[in-house]
Coordinates of C-alpha atoms in Angstrom, one line a residue:
M1 CA -8.6 -26.0 -2.5
A2 CA -7.5 -24.8 -5.9
E3 CA -3.9 -24.6 -4.6
D4 CA -4.0 -28.2 -3.5
Q5 CA -5.2 -29.3 -6.9
Q6 CA -2.0 -27.8 -8.4
D7 CA 0.2 -29.9 -6.2
K8 CA 2.0 -32.8 -7.7
T9 CA 1.4 -36.3 -6.4
T10 CA 3.9 -39.1 -5.9
P11 CA 3.5 -42.6 -7.4
L12 CA 2.3 -43.8 -4.0
H13 CA -0.6 -41.2 -3.7
D14 CA -3.4 -43.8 -4.1
E15 CA -1.7 -46.0 -1.5
H16 CA -1.8 -43.1 1.0
V17 CA -5.5 -42.5 0.3
A18 CA -6.3 -46.2 0.7
L19 CA -4.6 -46.2 4.1
G20 CA -6.7 -43.2 5.2
A21 CA -3.8 -40.7 5.4
S22 CA -4.4 -37.0 6.0
L23 CA -2.8 -35.2 3.1
T24 CA -1.2 -31.8 3.0
G25 CA 0.7 -29.6 0.6
F26 CA 4.4 -29.6 1.0
G27 CA 7.0 -28.2 -1.4
G28 CA 4.5 -28.3 -4.2
W29 CA 3.4 -31.9 -3.5
Q30 CA 0.5 -33.6 -1.9
M31 CA 2.0 -35.7 0.9
P32 CA 0.8 -37.8 3.8
L33 CA 0.8 -35.7 7.0
R34 CA -0.2 -38.7 9.2
Y35 CA -2.0 -42.0 8.9
T36 CA -3.2 -42.6 12.5
S37 CA -1.6 -40.3 15.0
D38 CA 1.6 -38.3 15.1
L39 CA 2.6 -39.8 18.4
A40 CA 2.0 -43.4 17.4
E41 CA 4.0 -43.0 14.2
H42 CA 6.9 -41.2 16.0
R43 CA 7.1 -43.9 18.6
A44 CA 7.0 -46.7 16.0
V45 CA 10.1 -45.3 14.4
R46 CA 11.9 -44.9 17.7
E47 CA 10.9 -48.4 18.9
A48 CA 10.4 -50.5 15.8
A49 CA 10.2 -49.0 12.3
G50 CA 8.3 -46.5 10.1
L51 CA 7.8 -46.5 6.3
F52 CA 8.0 -43.1 4.6
D53 CA 7.2 -41.9 1.1
L54 CA 10.0 -39.5 0.1
S55 CA 9.2 -39.5 -3.6
H56 CA 8.9 -35.7 -3.6
M57 CA 12.6 -35.4 -3.3
G58 CA 14.7 -34.6 -6.3
E59 CA 17.2 -37.0 -7.9
I60 CA 19.8 -35.3 -10.2
H61 CA 22.5 -37.4 -11.8
L62 CA 25.9 -36.3 -13.1
E63 CA 27.7 -38.7 -15.4
G64 CA 31.1 -38.3 -17.2
P65 CA 34.8 -38.1 -16.6
Q66 CA 34.6 -34.6 -14.9
S67 CA 31.5 -35.2 -12.8
G68 CA 33.4 -34.9 -9.5
A69 CA 35.2 -31.8 -10.7
A70 CA 32.0 -30.2 -11.7
L71 CA 30.4 -30.9 -8.3
D72 CA 33.5 -29.5 -6.6
A73 CA 33.0 -26.3 -8.5
A74 CA 29.2 -26.2 -7.9
L75 CA 28.9 -27.3 -4.2
V76 CA 30.7 -26.2 -1.0
G77 CA 32.0 -29.8 -0.4
N78 CA 34.7 -31.9 -1.9
A79 CA 32.6 -34.4 -4.0
S80 CA 35.6 -35.8 -5.9
A81 CA 36.9 -37.1 -2.6
I82 CA 33.8 -39.3 -1.9
G83 CA 34.6 -43.0 -2.4
V84 CA 32.5 -45.1 -4.8
G85 CA 29.5 -46.4 -2.8
R86 CA 29.7 -43.7 -0.2
A87 CA 27.7 -40.5 0.3
R88 CA 28.2 -37.1 1.9
Y89 CA 26.1 -34.2 3.2
S90 CA 26.7 -31.0 1.3
M91 CA 25.1 -27.7 0.3
I92 CA 24.7 -25.6 -2.8
C93 CA 25.2 -21.9 -2.1
A94 CA 24.8 -18.6 -4.0
E95 CA 27.8 -16.3 -4.7
D96 CA 27.0 -14.4 -1.4
G97 CA 27.3 -17.7 0.5
A98 CA 23.5 -18.0 1.1
V99 CA 22.3 -21.6 1.2
L100 CA 20.1 -22.5 -1.8
D101 CA 19.6 -26.1 -0.6
D102 CA 21.2 -28.8 1.5
L103 CA 21.9 -32.0 -0.3
I104 CA 23.2 -35.5 -0.1
V105 CA 25.7 -36.5 -2.8
Y106 CA 26.1 -40.2 -3.6
R107 CA 29.0 -41.5 -5.7
L108 CA 27.5 -44.5 -7.5
E109 CA 30.4 -45.2 -9.8
D110 CA 33.7 -43.5 -10.4
E111 CA 32.2 -41.2 -13.0
H112 CA 28.5 -41.2 -11.8
F113 CA 27.1 -39.1 -8.9
L114 CA 23.6 -38.7 -7.6
V115 CA 22.6 -35.5 -5.9
V116 CA 19.4 -35.6 -3.8
A117 CA 17.7 -32.3 -3.3
N118 CA 14.8 -31.1 -1.2
A119 CA 11.4 -31.2 -3.0
G120 CA 10.6 -27.5 -3.3
N121 CA 14.2 -26.7 -4.4
A122 CA 14.8 -29.6 -6.8
P123 CA 14.0 -27.8 -10.1
R124 CA 16.3 -24.9 -9.1
V125 CA 19.1 -27.2 -7.9
A126 CA 18.9 -29.1 -11.2
A127 CA 19.1 -25.8 -13.2
E128 CA 22.0 -24.5 -11.1
L129 CA 23.9 -27.8 -11.6
V130 CA 23.4 -27.6 -15.4
A131 CA 24.7 -24.1 -15.4
R132 CA 27.6 -24.6 -13.1
A133 CA 28.7 -27.9 -14.8
S134 CA 28.9 -26.2 -18.2
G135 CA 32.5 -26.4 -19.4
F136 CA 33.0 -29.8 -17.7
D137 CA 32.9 -33.1 -19.3
T138 CA 29.7 -34.3 -17.6
V139 CA 26.1 -34.8 -18.4
V140 CA 23.5 -33.5 -15.8
T141 CA 20.1 -35.3 -15.9
D142 CA 17.2 -34.6 -13.7
R143 CA 15.5 -38.0 -13.1
S144 CA 13.2 -36.9 -10.3
D145 CA 10.0 -37.8 -12.2
E146 CA 11.1 -41.3 -13.0
T147 CA 12.4 -42.1 -9.5
A148 CA 10.5 -42.9 -6.4
L149 CA 12.1 -42.9 -2.9
V150 CA 10.9 -44.8 0.1
A151 CA 12.5 -45.0 3.5
V152 CA 12.4 -47.6 6.3
Q153 CA 13.6 -46.1 9.5
G154 CA 14.0 -47.5 13.0
P155 CA 15.8 -50.2 15.0
R156 CA 14.0 -53.0 13.0
A157 CA 14.7 -51.5 9.6
E158 CA 17.7 -53.7 8.8
E159 CA 15.7 -56.9 9.6
I160 CA 12.8 -55.8 7.5
V161 CA 14.8 -54.7 4.4
A162 CA 17.1 -57.7 4.6
S163 CA 14.1 -60.1 4.7
L164 CA 13.1 -58.9 1.2
T165 CA 16.7 -58.7 -0.2
A166 CA 18.0 -61.2 -2.7
A167 CA 20.3 -63.7 -1.2
E168 CA 23.3 -62.4 -3.2
D169 CA 22.8 -58.9 -1.8
V170 CA 21.9 -59.6 1.8
D171 CA 25.4 -59.3 3.2
A172 CA 26.0 -56.0 1.4
V173 CA 22.8 -54.6 3.0
R174 CA 23.5 -55.9 6.5
T175 CA 27.1 -54.7 6.5
M176 CA 26.4 -51.4 4.8
K177 CA 27.9 -48.5 6.7
Y178 CA 26.1 -45.3 7.5
Y179 CA 26.1 -42.9 4.5
A180 CA 26.9 -45.7 2.1
S181 CA 24.9 -47.2 -0.8
A182 CA 24.8 -50.2 -3.1
P183 CA 22.5 -51.6 -5.8
A184 CA 20.4 -54.5 -4.7
T185 CA 17.3 -56.5 -5.5
V186 CA 14.6 -56.0 -2.9
A187 CA 11.2 -57.7 -3.3
G188 CA 12.4 -58.7 -6.7
I189 CA 12.9 -55.1 -7.8
P190 CA 16.3 -53.6 -8.7
V191 CA 16.8 -50.6 -6.4
L192 CA 19.6 -48.4 -5.0
V193 CA 19.8 -49.0 -1.2
A194 CA 21.3 -46.3 0.9
R195 CA 21.9 -46.3 4.7
T196 CA 20.8 -42.8 5.2
G197 CA 17.9 -41.1 6.8
Y198 CA 16.4 -38.1 8.5
T199 CA 15.1 -39.5 11.8
G200 CA 18.1 -40.1 14.1
E201 CA 17.5 -43.8 13.8
D202 CA 19.2 -46.5 11.8
G203 CA 17.5 -47.1 8.5
F204 CA 17.5 -47.3 4.7
E205 CA 16.4 -45.2 1.8
L206 CA 15.5 -47.1 -1.3
F207 CA 15.5 -45.4 -4.7
V208 CA 13.2 -47.3 -7.1
P209 CA 11.8 -46.8 -10.6
A210 CA 8.6 -44.9 -10.2
G211 CA 6.6 -47.6 -12.0
R212 CA 7.5 -50.2 -9.4
A213 CA 7.1 -48.0 -6.3
V214 CA 3.7 -49.4 -5.3
E215 CA 5.0 -53.0 -5.5
L216 CA 7.9 -52.1 -3.3
W217 CA 5.8 -50.1 -0.8
R218 CA 3.3 -53.0 -0.4
A219 CA 6.1 -55.6 0.0
L220 CA 7.7 -53.5 2.8
L221 CA 4.4 -53.0 4.6
A222 CA 3.8 -56.7 4.5
A223 CA 7.3 -57.7 5.6
G224 CA 7.2 -55.2 8.4
E225 CA 3.8 -56.1 9.8
G226 CA 5.2 -58.6 12.3
H227 CA 8.0 -56.2 13.3
G228 CA 5.9 -53.2 14.3
L229 CA 6.4 -51.2 11.1
V230 CA 3.8 -48.6 10.4
P231 CA 3.5 -46.1 7.5
A232 CA 4.5 -42.6 8.8
G233 CA 3.8 -39.1 7.6
L234 CA 5.5 -35.8 7.4
S235 CA 4.4 -34.8 10.9
A236 CA 6.3 -37.7 12.5
R237 CA 9.3 -37.1 10.2
D238 CA 9.4 -33.5 11.4
S239 CA 9.3 -34.4 15.1
L240 CA 11.9 -37.1 14.6
R241 CA 14.4 -34.9 12.8
L242 CA 13.9 -32.1 15.3
E243 CA 14.8 -34.5 18.2
A244 CA 17.9 -35.5 16.2
G245 CA 18.9 -31.8 15.7
M246 CA 18.7 -32.1 11.9
P247 CA 18.0 -28.8 10.0
L248 CA 15.0 -28.4 7.6
Y249 CA 15.4 -26.1 4.6
G250 CA 13.0 -23.2 5.0
H251 CA 13.4 -23.2 8.8
E252 CA 17.1 -23.5 9.9
L253 CA 18.4 -23.0 6.4
D254 CA 17.4 -20.5 3.7
E255 CA 18.7 -17.7 1.5
T256 CA 19.4 -15.5 4.5
T257 CA 21.6 -18.1 6.1
T258 CA 25.2 -19.3 5.4
P259 CA 26.4 -22.7 6.6
Y260 CA 28.3 -21.0 9.4
E261 CA 25.3 -19.5 11.2
A262 CA 23.7 -22.9 11.1
G263 CA 26.7 -24.5 12.8
L264 CA 27.5 -26.5 9.6
G265 CA 30.7 -24.8 8.6
R266 CA 32.3 -28.2 8.6
V267 CA 30.7 -29.0 5.3
V268 CA 32.4 -26.0 3.6
K269 CA 35.8 -27.2 2.2
L270 CA 37.7 -23.9 1.6
D271 CA 40.9 -25.9 1.3
K272 CA 39.9 -28.1 -1.6
T273 CA 42.4 -28.0 -4.5
G274 CA 42.4 -28.9 -8.1
D275 CA 44.6 -31.3 -10.0
D276 CA 47.3 -28.7 -10.1
G277 CA 47.3 -28.3 -6.3
E278 CA 46.0 -24.8 -6.5
P279 CA 42.9 -23.7 -4.4
L280 CA 39.8 -24.7 -6.2
P281 CA 37.3 -21.9 -6.8
F282 CA 33.6 -22.7 -6.2
V283 CA 30.4 -20.7 -6.2
G284 CA 30.3 -18.7 -3.0
R285 CA 33.9 -19.4 -2.0
A286 CA 35.0 -15.7 -1.5
A287 CA 31.9 -14.9 0.6
L288 CA 32.2 -18.0 2.7
A289 CA 35.9 -17.5 3.3
A290 CA 35.2 -14.1 4.6
R291 CA 32.3 -15.3 6.7
A292 CA 34.5 -18.1 8.2
Q293 CA 36.8 -15.3 9.6
S294 CA 34.1 -13.0 11.0
A295 CA 32.1 -13.1 14.2
P296 CA 28.5 -14.3 13.6
A297 CA 25.6 -12.0 14.1
R298 CA 23.4 -15.0 15.2
V299 CA 24.0 -18.6 16.2
L300 CA 21.7 -21.7 15.8
V301 CA 21.1 -23.3 19.2
G302 CA 19.0 -26.0 20.8
L303 CA 16.5 -25.1 23.5
R304 CA 15.0 -27.4 26.1
G305 CA 11.7 -26.3 27.6
E306 CA 11.3 -26.3 31.4
G307 CA 7.6 -26.1 31.2
R308 CA 5.0 -27.9 29.1
R309 CA 4.0 -25.3 26.5
P310 CA 6.1 -25.8 23.3
A311 CA 7.8 -23.1 21.2
R312 CA 6.8 -22.9 17.6
A313 CA 8.6 -21.6 14.5
G314 CA 8.4 -17.9 14.3
Y315 CA 8.1 -17.3 18.1
D316 CA 10.5 -14.7 19.6
V317 CA 13.3 -15.9 22.0
V318 CA 13.6 -13.4 24.8
R319 CA 15.6 -12.8 27.9
R320 CA 14.1 -14.4 30.9
G321 CA 12.6 -11.8 33.3
L322 CA 12.7 -12.4 37.1
D323 CA 8.9 -12.0 37.3
G324 CA 8.1 -14.2 34.3
T325 CA 7.5 -11.2 32.0
V326 CA 8.7 -11.1 28.4
G327 CA 12.1 -9.5 28.2
A328 CA 14.2 -8.2 25.3
V329 CA 14.1 -10.2 22.1
V330 CA 17.4 -12.0 21.4
G331 CA 16.4 -14.5 18.7
R332 CA 13.7 -16.4 16.9
V333 CA 12.6 -20.0 16.9
T334 CA 13.0 -21.9 13.7
S335 CA 11.5 -25.2 14.7
G336 CA 9.8 -26.3 17.9
A337 CA 7.5 -29.0 19.3
P338 CA 6.9 -31.3 22.3
S339 CA 9.3 -34.1 22.2
P340 CA 7.5 -37.5 22.3
T341 CA 10.7 -39.3 23.2
L342 CA 12.0 -37.0 25.9
G343 CA 8.8 -35.7 27.4
H344 CA 9.5 -32.0 27.2
P345 CA 9.4 -29.3 24.6
V346 CA 12.5 -28.9 22.3
A347 CA 13.2 -26.2 19.8
M348 CA 15.9 -24.8 17.5
A349 CA 16.4 -21.1 17.3
Y350 CA 18.8 -18.4 16.0
V351 CA 20.0 -16.2 18.9
T352 CA 22.6 -13.5 19.4
P353 CA 26.0 -14.9 20.3
E354 CA 26.1 -13.5 23.9
V355 CA 23.2 -15.8 24.9
S356 CA 24.2 -18.9 22.9
A357 CA 26.3 -20.6 25.5
E358 CA 25.1 -24.0 26.8
G359 CA 23.2 -23.6 30.0
T360 CA 22.0 -20.0 29.3
E361 CA 18.5 -19.5 30.7
L362 CA 16.2 -17.8 28.2
A363 CA 12.4 -17.7 27.5
V364 CA 10.2 -18.0 24.5
D365 CA 7.3 -15.6 24.0
V366 CA 4.4 -18.0 23.7
R367 CA 1.3 -15.8 23.1
G368 CA 2.5 -13.1 25.4
R369 CA 3.8 -15.4 28.1
A370 CA 7.5 -16.0 28.8
E371 CA 7.9 -19.8 28.8
P372 CA 11.2 -20.8 30.3
F373 CA 13.8 -22.6 28.1
V374 CA 17.5 -23.3 28.5
V375 CA 20.2 -23.6 25.8
V376 CA 21.4 -27.2 25.4
R377 CA 23.7 -29.1 23.1
M378 CA 22.2 -30.8 20.1
P379 CA 21.1 -33.4 19.1
F380 CA 18.4 -33.6 21.8
Y381 CA 18.1 -37.3 21.1
K382 CA 20.9 -39.7 20.1
R383 CA 20.3 -43.4 19.6
A384 CA 22.4 -45.9 21.5

């Protein structure tokens, strides 16, 4: 209990308590795990809409003429190539190529970028960006404490958000592309609206001044009431992102992993160049260049369960014995759960390359019993 008392709370904490949410510690924060049931909240997002509090995430701004160049040197991606009003998934790595965090980078103006970091990693990411941006004409500011973030996700999300958006901004919201953003007035509140999310559905994330988060949350709940919107917790968010094949830091990504093992080598831009046309050095480049040319020791794969018992994080992946016994260990599950949408267990796991091909029949050691799984392509679920 003492540990829980040390966790930070978001500006929406009292709203969650009033709604009867079950709370849990996550990344140093007290967050809603669920409000009613995991299944109901998951299905609401797939069929209508869910409202999430993401205010535990970190918001770090870079402003100045060399902000793009600073991010090019600090991150594995090519931030300076992002267009104004667009966003890109990226990572910050250590010198040895290990992933310190996965991020979304928004270009708000020509000389203004927003980096969104995972909750538990945000202070470290902010400190790393300050250090790595030294020598560049940019100012790094951590605005996490003054910023709240809420997300509306699901097929009815556009309808709900647009219903609260000022007339002059409605078209920008409705026509906004995936991984784009724009300032707008929603429920009378100036916010940054982004068409991004972590559920595999269409949706929006709204960055709002912390002092007006409650006002926005209540307005969205009221506007969504007739559209099937429900508040949704971390449990639903986890099962939704798992079905969508999206990695979670601390599970699929950590400091023992490079982007290549995770199947995310595409975010590493080894060919980015500076203004002089020469290859641009960035933190981790040498290690990642070497890793790109070497055979992996393990590969992240998707697993579809053929039975009903789910795999869970930390369970061993084994060769499937003819008699149902547990065979040799060939990997480890990083995330796993029953899929509410698909009706069977799904999991992500790191396995050795020789058993990573699609269609390979494997098993997961579930409390001493070899439960059958097969390697499949991710994502497990993809919206129409």
